[in-house]
mmCIF file with all atom_site columns, C-alpha atoms in Angstrom:
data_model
loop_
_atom_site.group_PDB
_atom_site.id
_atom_site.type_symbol
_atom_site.label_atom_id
_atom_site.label_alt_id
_atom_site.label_comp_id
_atom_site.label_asym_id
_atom_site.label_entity_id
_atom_site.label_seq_id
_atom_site.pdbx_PDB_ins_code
_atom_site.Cartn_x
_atom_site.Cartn_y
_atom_site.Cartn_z
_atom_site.occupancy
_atom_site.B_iso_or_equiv
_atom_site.pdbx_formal_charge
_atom_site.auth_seq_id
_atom_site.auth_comp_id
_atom_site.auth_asym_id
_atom_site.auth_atom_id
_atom_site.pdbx_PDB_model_num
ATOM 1   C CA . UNK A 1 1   ? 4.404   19.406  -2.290  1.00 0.00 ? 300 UNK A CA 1
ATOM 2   C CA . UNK A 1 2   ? 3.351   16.204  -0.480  1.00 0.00 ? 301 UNK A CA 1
ATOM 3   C CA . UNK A 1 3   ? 6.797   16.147  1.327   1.00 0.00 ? 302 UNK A CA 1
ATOM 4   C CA . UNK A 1 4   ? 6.098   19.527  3.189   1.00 0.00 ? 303 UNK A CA 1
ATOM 5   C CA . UNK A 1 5   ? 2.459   18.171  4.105   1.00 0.00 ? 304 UNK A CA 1
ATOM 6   C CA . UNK A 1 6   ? 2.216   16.920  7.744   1.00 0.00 ? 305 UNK A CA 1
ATOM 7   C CA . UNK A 1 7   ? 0.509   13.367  7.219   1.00 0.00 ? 306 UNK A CA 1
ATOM 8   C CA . UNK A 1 8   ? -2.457  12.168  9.523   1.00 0.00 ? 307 UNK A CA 1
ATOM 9   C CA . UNK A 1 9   ? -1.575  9.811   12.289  1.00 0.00 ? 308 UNK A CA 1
ATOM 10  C CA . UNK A 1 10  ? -3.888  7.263   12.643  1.00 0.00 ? 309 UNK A CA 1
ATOM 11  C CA . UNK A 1 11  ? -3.154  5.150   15.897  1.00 0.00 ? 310 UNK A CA 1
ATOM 12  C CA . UNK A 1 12  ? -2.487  6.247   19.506  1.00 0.00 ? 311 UNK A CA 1
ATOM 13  C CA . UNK A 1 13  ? -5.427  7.717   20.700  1.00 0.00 ? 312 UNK A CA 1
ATOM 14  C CA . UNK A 1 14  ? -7.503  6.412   18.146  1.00 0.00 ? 313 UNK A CA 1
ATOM 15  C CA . UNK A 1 15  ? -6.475  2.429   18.650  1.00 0.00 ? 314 UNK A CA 1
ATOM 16  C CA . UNK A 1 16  ? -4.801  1.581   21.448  1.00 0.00 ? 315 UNK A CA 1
ATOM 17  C CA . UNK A 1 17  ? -1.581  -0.779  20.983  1.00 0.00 ? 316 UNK A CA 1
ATOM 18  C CA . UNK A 1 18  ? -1.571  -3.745  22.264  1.00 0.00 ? 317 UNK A CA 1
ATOM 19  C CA . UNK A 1 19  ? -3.989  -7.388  22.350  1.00 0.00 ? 318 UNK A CA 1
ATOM 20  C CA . UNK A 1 20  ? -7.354  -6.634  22.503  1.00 0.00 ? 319 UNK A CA 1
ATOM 21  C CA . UNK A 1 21  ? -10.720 -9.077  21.608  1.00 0.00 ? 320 UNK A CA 1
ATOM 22  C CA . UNK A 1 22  ? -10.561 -13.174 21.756  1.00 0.00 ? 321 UNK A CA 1
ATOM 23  C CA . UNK A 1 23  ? -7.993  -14.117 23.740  1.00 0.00 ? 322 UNK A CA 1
ATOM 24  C CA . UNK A 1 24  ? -5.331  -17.479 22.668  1.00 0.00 ? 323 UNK A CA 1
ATOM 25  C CA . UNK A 1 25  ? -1.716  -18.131 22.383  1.00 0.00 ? 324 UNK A CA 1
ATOM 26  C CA . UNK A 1 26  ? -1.790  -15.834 19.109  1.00 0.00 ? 325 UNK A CA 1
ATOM 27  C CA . UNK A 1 27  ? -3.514  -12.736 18.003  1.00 0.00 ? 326 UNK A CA 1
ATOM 28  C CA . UNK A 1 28  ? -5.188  -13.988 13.842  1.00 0.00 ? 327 UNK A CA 1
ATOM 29  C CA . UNK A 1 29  ? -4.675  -10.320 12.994  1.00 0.00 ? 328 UNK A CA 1
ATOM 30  C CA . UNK A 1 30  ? -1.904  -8.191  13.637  1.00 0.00 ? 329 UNK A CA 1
ATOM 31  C CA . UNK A 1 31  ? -2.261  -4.350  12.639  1.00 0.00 ? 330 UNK A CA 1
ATOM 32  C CA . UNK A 1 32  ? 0.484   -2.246  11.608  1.00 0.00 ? 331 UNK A CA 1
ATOM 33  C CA . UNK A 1 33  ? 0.677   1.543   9.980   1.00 0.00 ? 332 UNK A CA 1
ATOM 34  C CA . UNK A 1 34  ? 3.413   1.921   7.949   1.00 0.00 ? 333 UNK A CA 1
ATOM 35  C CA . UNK A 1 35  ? 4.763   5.940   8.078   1.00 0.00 ? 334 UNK A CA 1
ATOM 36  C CA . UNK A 1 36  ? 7.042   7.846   6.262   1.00 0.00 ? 335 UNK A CA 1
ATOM 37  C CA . UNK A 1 37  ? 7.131   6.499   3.226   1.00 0.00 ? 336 UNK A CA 1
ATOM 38  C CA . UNK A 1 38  ? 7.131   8.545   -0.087  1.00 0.00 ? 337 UNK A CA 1
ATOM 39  C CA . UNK A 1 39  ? 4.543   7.791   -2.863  1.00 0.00 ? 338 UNK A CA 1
ATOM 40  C CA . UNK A 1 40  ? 4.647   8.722   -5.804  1.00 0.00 ? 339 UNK A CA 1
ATOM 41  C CA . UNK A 1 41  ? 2.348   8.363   -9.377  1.00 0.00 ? 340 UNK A CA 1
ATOM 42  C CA . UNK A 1 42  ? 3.684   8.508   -12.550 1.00 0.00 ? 341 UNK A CA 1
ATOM 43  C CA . UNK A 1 43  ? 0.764   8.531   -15.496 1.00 0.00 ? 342 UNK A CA 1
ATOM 44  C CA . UNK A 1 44  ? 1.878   7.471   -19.467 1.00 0.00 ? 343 UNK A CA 1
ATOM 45  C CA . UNK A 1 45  ? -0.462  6.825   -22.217 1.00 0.00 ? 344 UNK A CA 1
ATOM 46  C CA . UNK A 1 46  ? -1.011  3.493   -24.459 1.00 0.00 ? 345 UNK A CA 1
ATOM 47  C CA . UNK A 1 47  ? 1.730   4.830   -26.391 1.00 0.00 ? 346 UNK A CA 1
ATOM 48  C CA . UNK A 1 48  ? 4.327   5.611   -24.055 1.00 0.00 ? 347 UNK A CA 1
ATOM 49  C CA . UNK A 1 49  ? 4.325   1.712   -22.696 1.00 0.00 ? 348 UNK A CA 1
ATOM 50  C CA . UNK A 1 50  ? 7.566   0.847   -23.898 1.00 0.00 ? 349 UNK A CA 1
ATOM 51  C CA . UNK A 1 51  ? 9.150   3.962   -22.832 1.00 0.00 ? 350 UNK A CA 1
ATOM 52  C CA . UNK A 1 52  ? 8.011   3.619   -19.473 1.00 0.00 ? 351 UNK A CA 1
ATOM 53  C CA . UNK A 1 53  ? 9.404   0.222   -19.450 1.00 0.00 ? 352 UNK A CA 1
ATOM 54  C CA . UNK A 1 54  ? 12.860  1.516   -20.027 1.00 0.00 ? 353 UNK A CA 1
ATOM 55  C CA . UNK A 1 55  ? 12.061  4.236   -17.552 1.00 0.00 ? 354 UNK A CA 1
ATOM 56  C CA . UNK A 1 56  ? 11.587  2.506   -14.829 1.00 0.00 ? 355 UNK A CA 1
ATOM 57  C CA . UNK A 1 57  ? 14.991  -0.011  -15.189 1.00 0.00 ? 356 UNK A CA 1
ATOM 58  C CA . UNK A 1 58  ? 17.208  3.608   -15.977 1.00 0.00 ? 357 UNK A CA 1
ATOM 59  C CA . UNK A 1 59  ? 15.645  5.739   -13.561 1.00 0.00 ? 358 UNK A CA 1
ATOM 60  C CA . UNK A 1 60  ? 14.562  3.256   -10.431 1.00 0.00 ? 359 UNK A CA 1
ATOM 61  C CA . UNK A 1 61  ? 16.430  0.106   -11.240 1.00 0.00 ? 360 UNK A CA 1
ATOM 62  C CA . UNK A 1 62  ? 13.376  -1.860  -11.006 1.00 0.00 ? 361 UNK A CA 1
ATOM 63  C CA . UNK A 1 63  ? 13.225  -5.537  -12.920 1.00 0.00 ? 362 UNK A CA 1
ATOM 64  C CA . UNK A 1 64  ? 10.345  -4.493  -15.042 1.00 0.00 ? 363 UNK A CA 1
ATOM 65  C CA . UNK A 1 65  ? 7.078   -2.614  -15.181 1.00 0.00 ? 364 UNK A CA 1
ATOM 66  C CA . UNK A 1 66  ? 4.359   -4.180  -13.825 1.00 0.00 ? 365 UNK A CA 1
ATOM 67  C CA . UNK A 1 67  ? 1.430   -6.037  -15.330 1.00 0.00 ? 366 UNK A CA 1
ATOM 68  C CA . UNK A 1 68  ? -1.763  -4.476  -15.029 1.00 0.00 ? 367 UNK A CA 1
ATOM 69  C CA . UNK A 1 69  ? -3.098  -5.190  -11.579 1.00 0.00 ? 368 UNK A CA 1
ATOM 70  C CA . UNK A 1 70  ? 0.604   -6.543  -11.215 1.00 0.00 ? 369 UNK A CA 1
ATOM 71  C CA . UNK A 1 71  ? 3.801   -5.408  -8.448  1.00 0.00 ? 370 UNK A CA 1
ATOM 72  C CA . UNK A 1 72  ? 7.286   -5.239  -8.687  1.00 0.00 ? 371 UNK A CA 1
ATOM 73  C CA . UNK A 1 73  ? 10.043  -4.391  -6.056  1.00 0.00 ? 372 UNK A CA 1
ATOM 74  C CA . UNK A 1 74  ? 13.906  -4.321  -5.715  1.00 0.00 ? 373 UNK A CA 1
ATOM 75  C CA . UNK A 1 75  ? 15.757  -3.199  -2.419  1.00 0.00 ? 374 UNK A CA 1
ATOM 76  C CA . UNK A 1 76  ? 13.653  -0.347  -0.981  1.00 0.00 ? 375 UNK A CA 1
ATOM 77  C CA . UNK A 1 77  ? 11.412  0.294   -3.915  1.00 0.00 ? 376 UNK A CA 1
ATOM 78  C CA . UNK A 1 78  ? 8.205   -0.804  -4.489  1.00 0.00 ? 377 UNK A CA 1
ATOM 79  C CA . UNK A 1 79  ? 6.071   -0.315  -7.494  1.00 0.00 ? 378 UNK A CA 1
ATOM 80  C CA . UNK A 1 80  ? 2.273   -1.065  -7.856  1.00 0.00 ? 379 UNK A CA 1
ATOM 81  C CA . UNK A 1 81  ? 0.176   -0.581  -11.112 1.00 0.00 ? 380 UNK A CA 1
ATOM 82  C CA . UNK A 1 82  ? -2.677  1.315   -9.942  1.00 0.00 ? 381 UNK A CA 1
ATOM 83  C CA . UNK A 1 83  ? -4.558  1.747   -13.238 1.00 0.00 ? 382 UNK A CA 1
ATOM 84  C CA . UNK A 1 84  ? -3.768  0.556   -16.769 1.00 0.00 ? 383 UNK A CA 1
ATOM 85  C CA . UNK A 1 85  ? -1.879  3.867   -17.355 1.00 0.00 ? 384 UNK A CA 1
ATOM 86  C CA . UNK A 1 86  ? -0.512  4.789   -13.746 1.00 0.00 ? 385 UNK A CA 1
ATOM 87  C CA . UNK A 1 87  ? 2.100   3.340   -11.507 1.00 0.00 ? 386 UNK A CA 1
ATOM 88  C CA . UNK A 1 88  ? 2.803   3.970   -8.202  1.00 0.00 ? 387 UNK A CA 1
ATOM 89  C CA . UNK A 1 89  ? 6.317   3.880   -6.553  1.00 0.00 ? 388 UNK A CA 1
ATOM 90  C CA . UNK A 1 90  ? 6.585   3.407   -2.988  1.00 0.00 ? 389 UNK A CA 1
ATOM 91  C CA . UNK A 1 91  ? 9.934   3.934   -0.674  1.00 0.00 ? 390 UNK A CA 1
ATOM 92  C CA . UNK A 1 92  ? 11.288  5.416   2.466   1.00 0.00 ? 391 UNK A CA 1
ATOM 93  C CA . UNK A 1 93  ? 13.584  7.749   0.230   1.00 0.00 ? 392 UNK A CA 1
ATOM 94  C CA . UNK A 1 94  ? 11.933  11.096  -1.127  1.00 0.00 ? 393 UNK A CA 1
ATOM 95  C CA . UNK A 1 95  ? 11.164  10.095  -4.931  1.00 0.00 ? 394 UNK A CA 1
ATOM 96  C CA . UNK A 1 96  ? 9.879   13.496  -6.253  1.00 0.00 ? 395 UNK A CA 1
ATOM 97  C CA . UNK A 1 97  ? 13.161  15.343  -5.405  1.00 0.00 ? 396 UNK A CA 1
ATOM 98  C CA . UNK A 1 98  ? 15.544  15.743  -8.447  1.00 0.00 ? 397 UNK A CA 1
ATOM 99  C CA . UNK A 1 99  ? 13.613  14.245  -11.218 1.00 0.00 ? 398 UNK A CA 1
ATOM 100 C CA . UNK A 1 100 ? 15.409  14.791  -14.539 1.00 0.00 ? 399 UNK A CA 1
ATOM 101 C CA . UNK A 1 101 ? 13.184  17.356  -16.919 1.00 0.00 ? 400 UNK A CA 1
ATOM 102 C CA . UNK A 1 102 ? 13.117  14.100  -18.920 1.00 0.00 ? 401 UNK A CA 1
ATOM 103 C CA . UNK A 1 103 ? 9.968   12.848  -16.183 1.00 0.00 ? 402 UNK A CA 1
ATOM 104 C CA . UNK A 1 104 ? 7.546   15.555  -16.936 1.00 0.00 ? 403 UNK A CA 1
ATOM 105 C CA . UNK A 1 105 ? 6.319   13.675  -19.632 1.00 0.00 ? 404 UNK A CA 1
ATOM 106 C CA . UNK A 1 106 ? 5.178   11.140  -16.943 1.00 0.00 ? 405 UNK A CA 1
ATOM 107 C CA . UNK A 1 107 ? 3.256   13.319  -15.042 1.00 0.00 ? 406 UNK A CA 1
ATOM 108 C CA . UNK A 1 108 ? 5.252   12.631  -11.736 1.00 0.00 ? 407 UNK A CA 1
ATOM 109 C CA . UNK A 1 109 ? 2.339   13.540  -8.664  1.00 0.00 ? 408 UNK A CA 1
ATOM 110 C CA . UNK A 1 110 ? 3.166   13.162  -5.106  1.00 0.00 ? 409 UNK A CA 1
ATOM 111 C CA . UNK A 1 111 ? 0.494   11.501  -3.201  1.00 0.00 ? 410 UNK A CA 1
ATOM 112 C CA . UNK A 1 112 ? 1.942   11.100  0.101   1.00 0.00 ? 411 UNK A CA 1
ATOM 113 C CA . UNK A 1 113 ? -0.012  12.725  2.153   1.00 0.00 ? 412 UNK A CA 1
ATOM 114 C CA . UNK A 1 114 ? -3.174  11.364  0.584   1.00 0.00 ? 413 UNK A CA 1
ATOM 115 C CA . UNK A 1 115 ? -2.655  7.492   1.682   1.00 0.00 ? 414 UNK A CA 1
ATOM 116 C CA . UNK A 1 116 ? -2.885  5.821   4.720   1.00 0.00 ? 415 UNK A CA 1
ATOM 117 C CA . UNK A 1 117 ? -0.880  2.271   4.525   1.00 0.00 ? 416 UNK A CA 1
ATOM 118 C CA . UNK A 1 118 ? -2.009  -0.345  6.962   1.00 0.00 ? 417 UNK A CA 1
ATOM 119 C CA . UNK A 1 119 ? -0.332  -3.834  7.164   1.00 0.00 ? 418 UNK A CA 1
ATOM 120 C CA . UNK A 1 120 ? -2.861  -6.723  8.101   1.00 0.00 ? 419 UNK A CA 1
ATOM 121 C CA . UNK A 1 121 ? -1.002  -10.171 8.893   1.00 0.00 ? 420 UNK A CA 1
ATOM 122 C CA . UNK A 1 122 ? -2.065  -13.446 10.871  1.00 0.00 ? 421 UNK A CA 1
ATOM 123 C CA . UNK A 1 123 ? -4.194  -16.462 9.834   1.00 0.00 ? 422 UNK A CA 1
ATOM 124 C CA . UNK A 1 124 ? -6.821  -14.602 9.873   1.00 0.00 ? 423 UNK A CA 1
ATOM 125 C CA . UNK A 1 125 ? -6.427  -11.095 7.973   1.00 0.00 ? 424 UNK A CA 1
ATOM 126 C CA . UNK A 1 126 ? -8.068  -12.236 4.415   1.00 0.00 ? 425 UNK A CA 1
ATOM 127 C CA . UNK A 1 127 ? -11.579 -13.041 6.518   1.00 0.00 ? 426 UNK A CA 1
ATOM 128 C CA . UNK A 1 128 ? -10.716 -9.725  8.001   1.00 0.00 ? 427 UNK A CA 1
ATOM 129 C CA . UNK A 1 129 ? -10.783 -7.840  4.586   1.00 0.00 ? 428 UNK A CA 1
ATOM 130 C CA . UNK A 1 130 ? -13.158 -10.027 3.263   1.00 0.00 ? 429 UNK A CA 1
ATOM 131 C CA . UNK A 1 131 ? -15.735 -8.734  6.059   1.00 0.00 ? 430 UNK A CA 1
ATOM 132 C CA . UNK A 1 132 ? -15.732 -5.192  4.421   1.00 0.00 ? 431 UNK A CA 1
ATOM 133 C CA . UNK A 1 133 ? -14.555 -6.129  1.181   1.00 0.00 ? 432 UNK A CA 1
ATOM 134 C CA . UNK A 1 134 ? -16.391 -8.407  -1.526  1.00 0.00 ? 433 UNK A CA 1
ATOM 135 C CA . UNK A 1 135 ? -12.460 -9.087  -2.891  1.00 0.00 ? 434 UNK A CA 1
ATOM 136 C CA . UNK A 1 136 ? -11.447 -12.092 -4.244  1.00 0.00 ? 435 UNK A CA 1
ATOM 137 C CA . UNK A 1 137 ? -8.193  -13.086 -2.323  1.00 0.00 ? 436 UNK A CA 1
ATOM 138 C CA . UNK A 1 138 ? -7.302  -16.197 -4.260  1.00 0.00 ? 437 UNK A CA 1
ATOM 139 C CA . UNK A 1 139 ? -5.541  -14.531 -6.822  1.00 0.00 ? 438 UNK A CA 1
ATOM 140 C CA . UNK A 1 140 ? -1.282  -14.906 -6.438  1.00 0.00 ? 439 UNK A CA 1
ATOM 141 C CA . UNK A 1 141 ? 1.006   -13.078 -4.229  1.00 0.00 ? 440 UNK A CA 1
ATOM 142 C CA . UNK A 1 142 ? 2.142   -9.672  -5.355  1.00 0.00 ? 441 UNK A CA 1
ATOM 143 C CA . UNK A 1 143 ? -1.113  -8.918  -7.274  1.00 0.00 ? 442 UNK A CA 1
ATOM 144 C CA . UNK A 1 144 ? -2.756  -4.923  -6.603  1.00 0.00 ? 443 UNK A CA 1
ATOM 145 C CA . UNK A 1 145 ? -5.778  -4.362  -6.284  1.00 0.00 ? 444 UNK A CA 1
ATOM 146 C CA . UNK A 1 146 ? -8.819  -1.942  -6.183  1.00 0.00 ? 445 UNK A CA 1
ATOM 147 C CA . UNK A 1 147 ? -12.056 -1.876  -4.170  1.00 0.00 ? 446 UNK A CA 1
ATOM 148 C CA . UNK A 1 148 ? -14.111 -0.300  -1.940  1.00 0.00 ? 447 UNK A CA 1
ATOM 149 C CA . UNK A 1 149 ? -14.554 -0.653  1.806   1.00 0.00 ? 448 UNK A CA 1
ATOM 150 C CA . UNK A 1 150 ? -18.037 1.217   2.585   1.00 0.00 ? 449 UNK A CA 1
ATOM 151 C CA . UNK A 1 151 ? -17.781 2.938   -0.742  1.00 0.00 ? 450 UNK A CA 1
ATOM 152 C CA . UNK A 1 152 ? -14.817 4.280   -0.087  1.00 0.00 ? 451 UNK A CA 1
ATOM 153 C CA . UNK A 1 153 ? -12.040 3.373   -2.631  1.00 0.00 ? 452 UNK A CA 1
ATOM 154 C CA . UNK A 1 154 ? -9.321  1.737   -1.545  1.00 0.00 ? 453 UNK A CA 1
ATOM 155 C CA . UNK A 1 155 ? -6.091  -0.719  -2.509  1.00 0.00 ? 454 UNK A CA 1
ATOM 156 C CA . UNK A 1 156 ? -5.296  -3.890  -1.266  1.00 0.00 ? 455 UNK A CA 1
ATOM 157 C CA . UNK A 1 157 ? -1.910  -5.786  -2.623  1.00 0.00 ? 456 UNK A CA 1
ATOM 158 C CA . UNK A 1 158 ? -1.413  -8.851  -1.666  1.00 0.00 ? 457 UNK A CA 1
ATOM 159 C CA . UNK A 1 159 ? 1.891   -9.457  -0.096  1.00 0.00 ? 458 UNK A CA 1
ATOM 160 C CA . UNK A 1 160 ? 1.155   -13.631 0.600   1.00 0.00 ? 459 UNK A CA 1
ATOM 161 C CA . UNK A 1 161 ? -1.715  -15.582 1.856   1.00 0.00 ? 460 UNK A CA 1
ATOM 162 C CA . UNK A 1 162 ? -1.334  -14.047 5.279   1.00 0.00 ? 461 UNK A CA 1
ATOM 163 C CA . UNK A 1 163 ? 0.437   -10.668 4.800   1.00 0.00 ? 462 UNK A CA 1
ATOM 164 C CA . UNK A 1 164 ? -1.803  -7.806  3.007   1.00 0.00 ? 463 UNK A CA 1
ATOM 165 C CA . UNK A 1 165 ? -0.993  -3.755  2.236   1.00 0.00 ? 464 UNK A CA 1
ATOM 166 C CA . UNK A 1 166 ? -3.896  -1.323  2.847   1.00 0.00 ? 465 UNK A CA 1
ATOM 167 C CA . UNK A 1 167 ? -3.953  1.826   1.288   1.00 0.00 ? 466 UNK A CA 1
ATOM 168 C CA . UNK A 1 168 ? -6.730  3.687   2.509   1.00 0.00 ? 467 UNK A CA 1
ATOM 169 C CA . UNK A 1 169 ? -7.433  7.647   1.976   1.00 0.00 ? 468 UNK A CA 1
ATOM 170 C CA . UNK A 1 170 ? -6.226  9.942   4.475   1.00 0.00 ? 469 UNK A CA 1
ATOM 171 C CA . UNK A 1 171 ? -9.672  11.432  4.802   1.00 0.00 ? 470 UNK A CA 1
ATOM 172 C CA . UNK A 1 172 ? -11.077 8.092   5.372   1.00 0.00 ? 471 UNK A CA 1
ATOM 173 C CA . UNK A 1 173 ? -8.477  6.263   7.166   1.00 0.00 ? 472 UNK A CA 1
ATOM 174 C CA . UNK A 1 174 ? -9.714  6.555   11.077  1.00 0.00 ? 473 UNK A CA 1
ATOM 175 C CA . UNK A 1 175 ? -13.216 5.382   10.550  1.00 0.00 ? 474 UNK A CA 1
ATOM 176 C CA . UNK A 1 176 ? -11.999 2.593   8.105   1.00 0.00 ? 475 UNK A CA 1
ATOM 177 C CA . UNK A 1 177 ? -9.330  1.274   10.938  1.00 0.00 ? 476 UNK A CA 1
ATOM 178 C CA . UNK A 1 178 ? -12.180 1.678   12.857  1.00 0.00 ? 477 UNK A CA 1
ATOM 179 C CA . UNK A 1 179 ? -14.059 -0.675  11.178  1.00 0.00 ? 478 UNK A CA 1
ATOM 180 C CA . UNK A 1 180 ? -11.260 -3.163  10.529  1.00 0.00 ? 479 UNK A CA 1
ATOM 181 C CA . UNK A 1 181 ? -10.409 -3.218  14.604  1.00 0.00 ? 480 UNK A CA 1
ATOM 182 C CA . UNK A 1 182 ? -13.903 -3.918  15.498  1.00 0.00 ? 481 UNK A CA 1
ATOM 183 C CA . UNK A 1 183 ? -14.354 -6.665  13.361  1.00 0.00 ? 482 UNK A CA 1
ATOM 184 C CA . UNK A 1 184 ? -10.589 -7.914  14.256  1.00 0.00 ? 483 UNK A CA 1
ATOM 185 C CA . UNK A 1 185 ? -11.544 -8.270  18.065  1.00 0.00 ? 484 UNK A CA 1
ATOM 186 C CA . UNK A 1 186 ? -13.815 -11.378 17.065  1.00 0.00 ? 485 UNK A CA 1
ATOM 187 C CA . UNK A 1 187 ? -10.421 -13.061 15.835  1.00 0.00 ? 486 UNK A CA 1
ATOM 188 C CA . UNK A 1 188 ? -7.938  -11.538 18.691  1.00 0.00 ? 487 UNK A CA 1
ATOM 189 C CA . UNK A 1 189 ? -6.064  -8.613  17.555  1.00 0.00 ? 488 UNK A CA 1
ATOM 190 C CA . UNK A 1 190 ? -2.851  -7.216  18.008  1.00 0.00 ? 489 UNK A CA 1
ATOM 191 C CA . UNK A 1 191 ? -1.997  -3.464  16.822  1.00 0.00 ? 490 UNK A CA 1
ATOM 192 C CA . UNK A 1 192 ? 1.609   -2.756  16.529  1.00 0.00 ? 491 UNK A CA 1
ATOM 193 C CA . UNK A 1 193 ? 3.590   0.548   16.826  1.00 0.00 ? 492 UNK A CA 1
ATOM 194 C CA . UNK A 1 194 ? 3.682   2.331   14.222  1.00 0.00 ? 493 UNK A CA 1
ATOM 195 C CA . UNK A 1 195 ? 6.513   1.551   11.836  1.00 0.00 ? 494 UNK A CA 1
ATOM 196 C CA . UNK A 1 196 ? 8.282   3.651   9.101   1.00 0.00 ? 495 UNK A CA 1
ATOM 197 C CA . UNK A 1 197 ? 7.991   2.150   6.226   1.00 0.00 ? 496 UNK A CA 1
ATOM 198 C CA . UNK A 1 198 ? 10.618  -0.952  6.074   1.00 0.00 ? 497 UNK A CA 1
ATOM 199 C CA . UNK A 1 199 ? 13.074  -0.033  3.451   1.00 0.00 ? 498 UNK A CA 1
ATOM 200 C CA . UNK A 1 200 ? 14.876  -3.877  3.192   1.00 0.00 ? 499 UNK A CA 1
ATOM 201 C CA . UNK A 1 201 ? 12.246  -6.432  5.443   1.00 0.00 ? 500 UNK A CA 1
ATOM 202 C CA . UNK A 1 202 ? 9.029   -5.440  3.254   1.00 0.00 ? 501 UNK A CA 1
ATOM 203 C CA . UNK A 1 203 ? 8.958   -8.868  0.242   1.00 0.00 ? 502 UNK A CA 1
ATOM 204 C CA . UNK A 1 204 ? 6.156   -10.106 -1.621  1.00 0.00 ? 503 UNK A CA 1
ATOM 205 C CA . UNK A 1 205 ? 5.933   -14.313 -1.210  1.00 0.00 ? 504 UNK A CA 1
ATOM 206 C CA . UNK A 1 206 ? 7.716   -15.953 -3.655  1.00 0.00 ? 505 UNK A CA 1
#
């Protein structure tokens, strides 16, 4: 269903590419929306753990399932573990296409069209987040994370001390880029062109 749903575009108009705020030799955030991509959430209950460990080796080839709050990845794949019982898989191929019946059992949901995925990057893109998030960005690199920005729920993982995912509702996303750019400026600021989502360049820090 999400596939056929046209998603919301979020720069352009709405923030104008380029350098904008403090000027200097280098922008301390750099903006960039990440299109395209395919998301999808597969639910499983306390019981179905190891089952869903096996799943996703077999059926995605990833190294393992996540810990809670945790990531994992392999060429083109990411997967981030939303909730104790929910994982979400992230790619530029379709990934709700030609499940085997054998996935029903994971509730397989396609929420595409209801995220927004914003890539923050420069020296200064943790004091970014940290101006509308009270998020504790010391944790290591790959973790996932949920808050709020203006109570509006929203998930953050943490790609290295510089690099940071956004995913930010649909609904929500304009006025929360908004917010981000405005407080950005102060630091200099450069938004990118939109991107599709990178299928090989996108790695957690090791």
């Amino acid at each position: 269903m999400g596939d056929s749903l046209k998603k919301q575009t979020l720069f352009g108009a709405a923030l104008p590419v380029g350098r904008h705020g403090k000027s200097g030799s280098r922008a301390g955030v750099k903006i960039t929306e990440y299109r395209d991509f395919s998301l999808l959430q597969l639910a499983f209950f306390p019981d179905q753990e190891i089952a869903a460990k096996t799943m996703v080796k077999r059926q995605f080839g990833l190294p393992a399932l996540p810990d809670i709050s945790g990531s994992s990845q392999t060429d083109g794949l990411l997967c981030l573990r939303a909730e104790i019982g929910k994982i979400w898989l992230v790619s530029e191929q379709p990934l709700g296409a030609n499940l085997p019946a054998s996935m029903k059992k994971y509730y397989p949901l396609d929420l595409s069209a209801s995220k927004i995925c914003l890539h923050l990057s420069g020296a200064h893109s943790g004091q970014l987040i940290n101006r509308q998030s009270a998020i504790d960005l010391s944790c290591p690199d790959g973790r996932f994370m949920a808050t709020s920005m203006h109570h509006v729920g929203v998930h953050i993982l943490k790609m290295g001390a510089e690099s940071y995912l956004l995913f930010l509702p649909s609904s929500f996303a304009e006025s929360l880029a908004h917010g981000l750019f405005d407080i950005a400026c102060q630091f200099g600021v450069q938004i990118a062109k939109p991107l599709t989502w990178p299928e090989n360049s996108l790695k957690i820090a090791e």
